[in-house]
mmCIF file of C-alpha atoms in Angstrom:
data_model
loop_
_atom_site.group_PDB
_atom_site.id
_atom_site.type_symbol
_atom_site.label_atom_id
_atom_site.label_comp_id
_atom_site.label_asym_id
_atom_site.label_seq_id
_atom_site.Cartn_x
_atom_site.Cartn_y
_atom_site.Cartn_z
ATOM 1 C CA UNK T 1 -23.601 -35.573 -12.875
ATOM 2 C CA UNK T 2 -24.091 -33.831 -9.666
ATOM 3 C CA UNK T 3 -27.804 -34.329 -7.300
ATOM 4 C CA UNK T 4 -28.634 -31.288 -8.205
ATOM 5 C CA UNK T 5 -28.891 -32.356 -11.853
ATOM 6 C CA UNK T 6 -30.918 -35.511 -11.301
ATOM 7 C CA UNK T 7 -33.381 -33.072 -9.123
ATOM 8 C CA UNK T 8 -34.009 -30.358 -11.980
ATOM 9 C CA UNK T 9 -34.370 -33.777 -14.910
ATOM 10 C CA UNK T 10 -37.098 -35.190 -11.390
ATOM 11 C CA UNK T 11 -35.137 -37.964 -10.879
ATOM 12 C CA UNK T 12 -34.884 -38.198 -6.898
ATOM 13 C CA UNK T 13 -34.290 -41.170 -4.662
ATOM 14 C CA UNK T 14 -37.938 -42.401 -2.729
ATOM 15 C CA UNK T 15 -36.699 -40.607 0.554
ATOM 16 C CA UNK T 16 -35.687 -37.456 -1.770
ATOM 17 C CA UNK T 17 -39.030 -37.853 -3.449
ATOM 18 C CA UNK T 18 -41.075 -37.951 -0.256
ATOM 19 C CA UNK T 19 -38.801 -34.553 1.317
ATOM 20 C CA UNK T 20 -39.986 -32.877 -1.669
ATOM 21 C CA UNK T 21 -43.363 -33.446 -1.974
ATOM 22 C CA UNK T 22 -43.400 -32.616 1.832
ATOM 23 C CA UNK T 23 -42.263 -29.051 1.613
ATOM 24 C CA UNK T 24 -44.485 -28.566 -1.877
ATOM 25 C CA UNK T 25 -47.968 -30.057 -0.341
ATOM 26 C CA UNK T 26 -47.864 -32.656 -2.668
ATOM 27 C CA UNK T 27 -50.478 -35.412 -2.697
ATOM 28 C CA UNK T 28 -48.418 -38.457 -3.073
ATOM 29 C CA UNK T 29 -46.649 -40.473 -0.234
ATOM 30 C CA UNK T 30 -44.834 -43.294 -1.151
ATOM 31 C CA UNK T 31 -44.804 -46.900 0.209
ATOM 32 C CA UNK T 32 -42.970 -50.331 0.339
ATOM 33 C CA UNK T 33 -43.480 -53.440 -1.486
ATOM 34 C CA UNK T 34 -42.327 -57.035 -1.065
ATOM 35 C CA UNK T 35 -39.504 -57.874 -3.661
ATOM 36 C CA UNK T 36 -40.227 -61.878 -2.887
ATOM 37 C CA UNK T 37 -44.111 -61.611 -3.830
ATOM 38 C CA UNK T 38 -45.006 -63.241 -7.139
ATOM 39 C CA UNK T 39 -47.040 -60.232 -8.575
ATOM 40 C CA UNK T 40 -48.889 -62.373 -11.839
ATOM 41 C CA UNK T 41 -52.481 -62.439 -11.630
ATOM 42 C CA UNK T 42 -53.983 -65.458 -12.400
ATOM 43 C CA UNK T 43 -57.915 -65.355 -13.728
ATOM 44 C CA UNK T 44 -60.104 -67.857 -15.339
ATOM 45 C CA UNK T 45 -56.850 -70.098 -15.802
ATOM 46 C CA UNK T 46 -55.065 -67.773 -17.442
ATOM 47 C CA UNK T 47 -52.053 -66.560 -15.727
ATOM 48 C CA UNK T 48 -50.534 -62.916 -16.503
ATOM 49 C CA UNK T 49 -48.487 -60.062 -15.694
ATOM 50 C CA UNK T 50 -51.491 -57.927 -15.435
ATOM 51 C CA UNK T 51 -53.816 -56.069 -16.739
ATOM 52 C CA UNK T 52 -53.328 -52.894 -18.942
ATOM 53 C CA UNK T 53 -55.936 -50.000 -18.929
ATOM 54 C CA UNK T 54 -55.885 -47.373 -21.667
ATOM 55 C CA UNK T 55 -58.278 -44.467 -20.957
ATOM 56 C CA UNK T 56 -58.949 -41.272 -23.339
ATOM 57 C CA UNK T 57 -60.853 -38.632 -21.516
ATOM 58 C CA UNK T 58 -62.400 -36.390 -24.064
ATOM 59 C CA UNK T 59 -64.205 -33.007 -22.836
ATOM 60 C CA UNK T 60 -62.865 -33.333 -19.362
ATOM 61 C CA UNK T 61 -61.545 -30.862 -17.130
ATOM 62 C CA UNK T 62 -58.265 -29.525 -15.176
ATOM 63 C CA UNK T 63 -56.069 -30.728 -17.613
ATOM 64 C CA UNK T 64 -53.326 -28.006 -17.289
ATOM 65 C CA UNK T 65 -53.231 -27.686 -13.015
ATOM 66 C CA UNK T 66 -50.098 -29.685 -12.038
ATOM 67 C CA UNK T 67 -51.342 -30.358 -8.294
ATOM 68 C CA UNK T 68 -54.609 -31.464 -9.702
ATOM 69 C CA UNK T 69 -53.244 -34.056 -11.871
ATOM 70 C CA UNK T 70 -51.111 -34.822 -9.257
ATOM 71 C CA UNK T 71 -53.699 -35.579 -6.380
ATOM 72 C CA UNK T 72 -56.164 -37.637 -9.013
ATOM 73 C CA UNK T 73 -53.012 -39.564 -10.024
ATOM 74 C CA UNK T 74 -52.450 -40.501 -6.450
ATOM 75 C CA UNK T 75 -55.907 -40.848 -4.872
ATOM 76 C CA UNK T 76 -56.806 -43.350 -8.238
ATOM 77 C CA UNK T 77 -53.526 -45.897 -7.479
ATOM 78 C CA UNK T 78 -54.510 -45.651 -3.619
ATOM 79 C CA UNK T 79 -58.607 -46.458 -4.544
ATOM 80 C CA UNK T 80 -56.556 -49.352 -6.505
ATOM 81 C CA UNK T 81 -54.599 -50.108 -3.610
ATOM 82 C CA UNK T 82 -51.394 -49.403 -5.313
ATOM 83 C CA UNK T 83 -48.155 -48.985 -3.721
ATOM 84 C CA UNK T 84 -46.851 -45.343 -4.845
ATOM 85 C CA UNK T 85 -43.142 -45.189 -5.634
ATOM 86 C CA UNK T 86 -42.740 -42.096 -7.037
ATOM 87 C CA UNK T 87 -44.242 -39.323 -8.936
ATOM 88 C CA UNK T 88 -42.729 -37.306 -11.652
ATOM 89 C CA UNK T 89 -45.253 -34.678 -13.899
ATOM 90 C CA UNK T 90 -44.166 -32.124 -16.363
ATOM 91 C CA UNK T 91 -45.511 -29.088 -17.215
ATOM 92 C CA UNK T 92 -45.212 -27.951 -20.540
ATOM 93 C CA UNK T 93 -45.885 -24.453 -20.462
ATOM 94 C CA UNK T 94 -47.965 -22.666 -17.399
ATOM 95 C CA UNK T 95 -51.021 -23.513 -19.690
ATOM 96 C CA UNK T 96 -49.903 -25.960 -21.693
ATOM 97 C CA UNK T 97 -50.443 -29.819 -21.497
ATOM 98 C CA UNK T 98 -49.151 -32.399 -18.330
ATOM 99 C CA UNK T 99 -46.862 -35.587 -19.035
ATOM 100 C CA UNK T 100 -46.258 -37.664 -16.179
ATOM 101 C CA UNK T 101 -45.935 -40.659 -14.661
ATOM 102 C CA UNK T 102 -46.678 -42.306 -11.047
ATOM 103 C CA UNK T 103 -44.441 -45.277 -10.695
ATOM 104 C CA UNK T 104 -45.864 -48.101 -8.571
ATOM 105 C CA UNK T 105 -44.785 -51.313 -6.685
ATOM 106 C CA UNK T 106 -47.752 -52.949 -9.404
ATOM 107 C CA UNK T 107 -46.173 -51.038 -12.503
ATOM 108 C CA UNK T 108 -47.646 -47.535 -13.367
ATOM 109 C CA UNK T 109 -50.442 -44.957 -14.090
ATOM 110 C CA UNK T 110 -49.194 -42.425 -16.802
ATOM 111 C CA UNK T 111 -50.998 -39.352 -18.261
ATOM 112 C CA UNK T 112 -50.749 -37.109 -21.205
ATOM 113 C CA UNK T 113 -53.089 -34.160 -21.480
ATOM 114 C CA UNK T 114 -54.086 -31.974 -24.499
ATOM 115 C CA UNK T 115 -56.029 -29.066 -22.401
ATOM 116 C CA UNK T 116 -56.395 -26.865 -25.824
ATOM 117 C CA UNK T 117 -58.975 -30.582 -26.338
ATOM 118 C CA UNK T 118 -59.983 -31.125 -23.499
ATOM 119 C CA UNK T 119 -58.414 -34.553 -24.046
ATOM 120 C CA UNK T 120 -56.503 -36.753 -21.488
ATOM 121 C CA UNK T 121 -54.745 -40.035 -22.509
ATOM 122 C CA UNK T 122 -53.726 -42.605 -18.979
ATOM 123 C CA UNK T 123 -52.068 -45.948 -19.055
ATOM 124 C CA UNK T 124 -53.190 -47.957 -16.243
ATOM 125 C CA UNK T 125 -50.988 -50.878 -16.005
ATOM 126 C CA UNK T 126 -51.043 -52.536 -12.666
ATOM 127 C CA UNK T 127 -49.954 -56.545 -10.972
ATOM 128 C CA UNK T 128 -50.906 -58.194 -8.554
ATOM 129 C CA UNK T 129 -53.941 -57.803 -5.694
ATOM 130 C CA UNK T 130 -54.678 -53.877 -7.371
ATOM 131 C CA UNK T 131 -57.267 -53.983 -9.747
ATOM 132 C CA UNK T 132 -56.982 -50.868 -12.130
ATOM 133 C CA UNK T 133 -60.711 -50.623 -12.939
ATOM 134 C CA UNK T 134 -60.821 -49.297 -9.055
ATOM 135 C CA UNK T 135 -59.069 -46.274 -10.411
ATOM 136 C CA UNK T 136 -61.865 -45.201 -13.472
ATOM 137 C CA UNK T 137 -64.310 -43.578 -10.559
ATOM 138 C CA UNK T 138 -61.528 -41.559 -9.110
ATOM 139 C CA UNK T 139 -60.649 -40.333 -12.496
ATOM 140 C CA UNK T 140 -63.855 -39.681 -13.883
ATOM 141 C CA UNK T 141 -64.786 -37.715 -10.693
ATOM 142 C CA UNK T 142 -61.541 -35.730 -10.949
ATOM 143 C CA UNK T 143 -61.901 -34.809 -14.733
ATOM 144 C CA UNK T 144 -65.357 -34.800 -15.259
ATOM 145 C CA UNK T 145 -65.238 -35.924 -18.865
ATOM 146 C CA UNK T 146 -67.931 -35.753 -21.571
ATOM 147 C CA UNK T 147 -66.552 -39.071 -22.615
ATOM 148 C CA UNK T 148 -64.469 -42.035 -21.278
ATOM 149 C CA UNK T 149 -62.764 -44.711 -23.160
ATOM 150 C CA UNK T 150 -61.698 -47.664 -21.955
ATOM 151 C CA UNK T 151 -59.672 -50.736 -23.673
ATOM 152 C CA UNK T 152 -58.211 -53.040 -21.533
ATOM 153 C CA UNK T 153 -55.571 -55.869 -22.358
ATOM 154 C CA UNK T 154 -54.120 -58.477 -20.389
ATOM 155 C CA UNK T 155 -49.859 -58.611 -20.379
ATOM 156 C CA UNK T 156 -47.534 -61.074 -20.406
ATOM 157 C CA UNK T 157 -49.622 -64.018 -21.075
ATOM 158 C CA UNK T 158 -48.132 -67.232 -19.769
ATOM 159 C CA UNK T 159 -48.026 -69.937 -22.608
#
């Protein structure tokens, strides 16, 4: 499978990634992340992978504009203080909903929007020193939703 392939299915390399969102004004620039850190959070005496945010926006706002979701996406794992990897959204039709996912050095922040709703569905799954609640008031003030939901689970519990 040629480059030019991987590009069109958004699969680029981190330098590839950071060219492109370069010449499209993207919001995201990625970063660098130490491979020998132990990255389990350890709270109370409990020791874990990390923690696991799963937020439903209902009656918020922007939820078909690409750069939008983009920038949000990006400023909430930097408010986190998130390493960003890469960033890969999808469009489904020019009004339709937004999958995507920001890969991180501390695991991910995905999305899944329903604008015909006004309903947004994130993972927030993050390791380490980031602390995903951080993220909530950059979302909230990027969506502006009627309602936010939070549940929050702690993975890959030592035993």
């Amino acid at each position: 499978m040629s480059f030019d392939a991987l590009t069109d299915w958004g699969t680029r390399t981190q330098e590839q990634a950071k060219d492109h969102r370069d010449e499209s004004g993207g919001a995201c620039s990625t970063g660098s992340f130490d491979n020998d850190k132990d990255y389990f959070i350890e709270v109370d005496g409990q020791k874990f992978a990390g923690l696991h945010l799963l937020v439903d926006l209902w009656g918020a706002s922007h939820l078909n504009d690409l750069k939008h979701i983009e920038k949000a996406l990006c400023d909430a794992a930097m408010a986190a203080g998130a390493t960003i990897l890469h960033c890969h959204l999808h469009h489904f039709t020019p009004n339709g909903g937004i999958s995507g996912v920001l890969v991180l050095a501390e695991s991910h922040i995905s999305i899944h929007t329903w604008p015909e709703r006004d309903f947004a569905a994130l993972d927030i799954f993050m390791c380490g020193d980031c602390d995903p609640h951080d993220t909530l008031p950059v979302l909230e003030a990027a969506f502006k939703p009627a309602e936010m939901l939070i549940g929050e689970e702690r993975r890959g519990i030592v035993k």
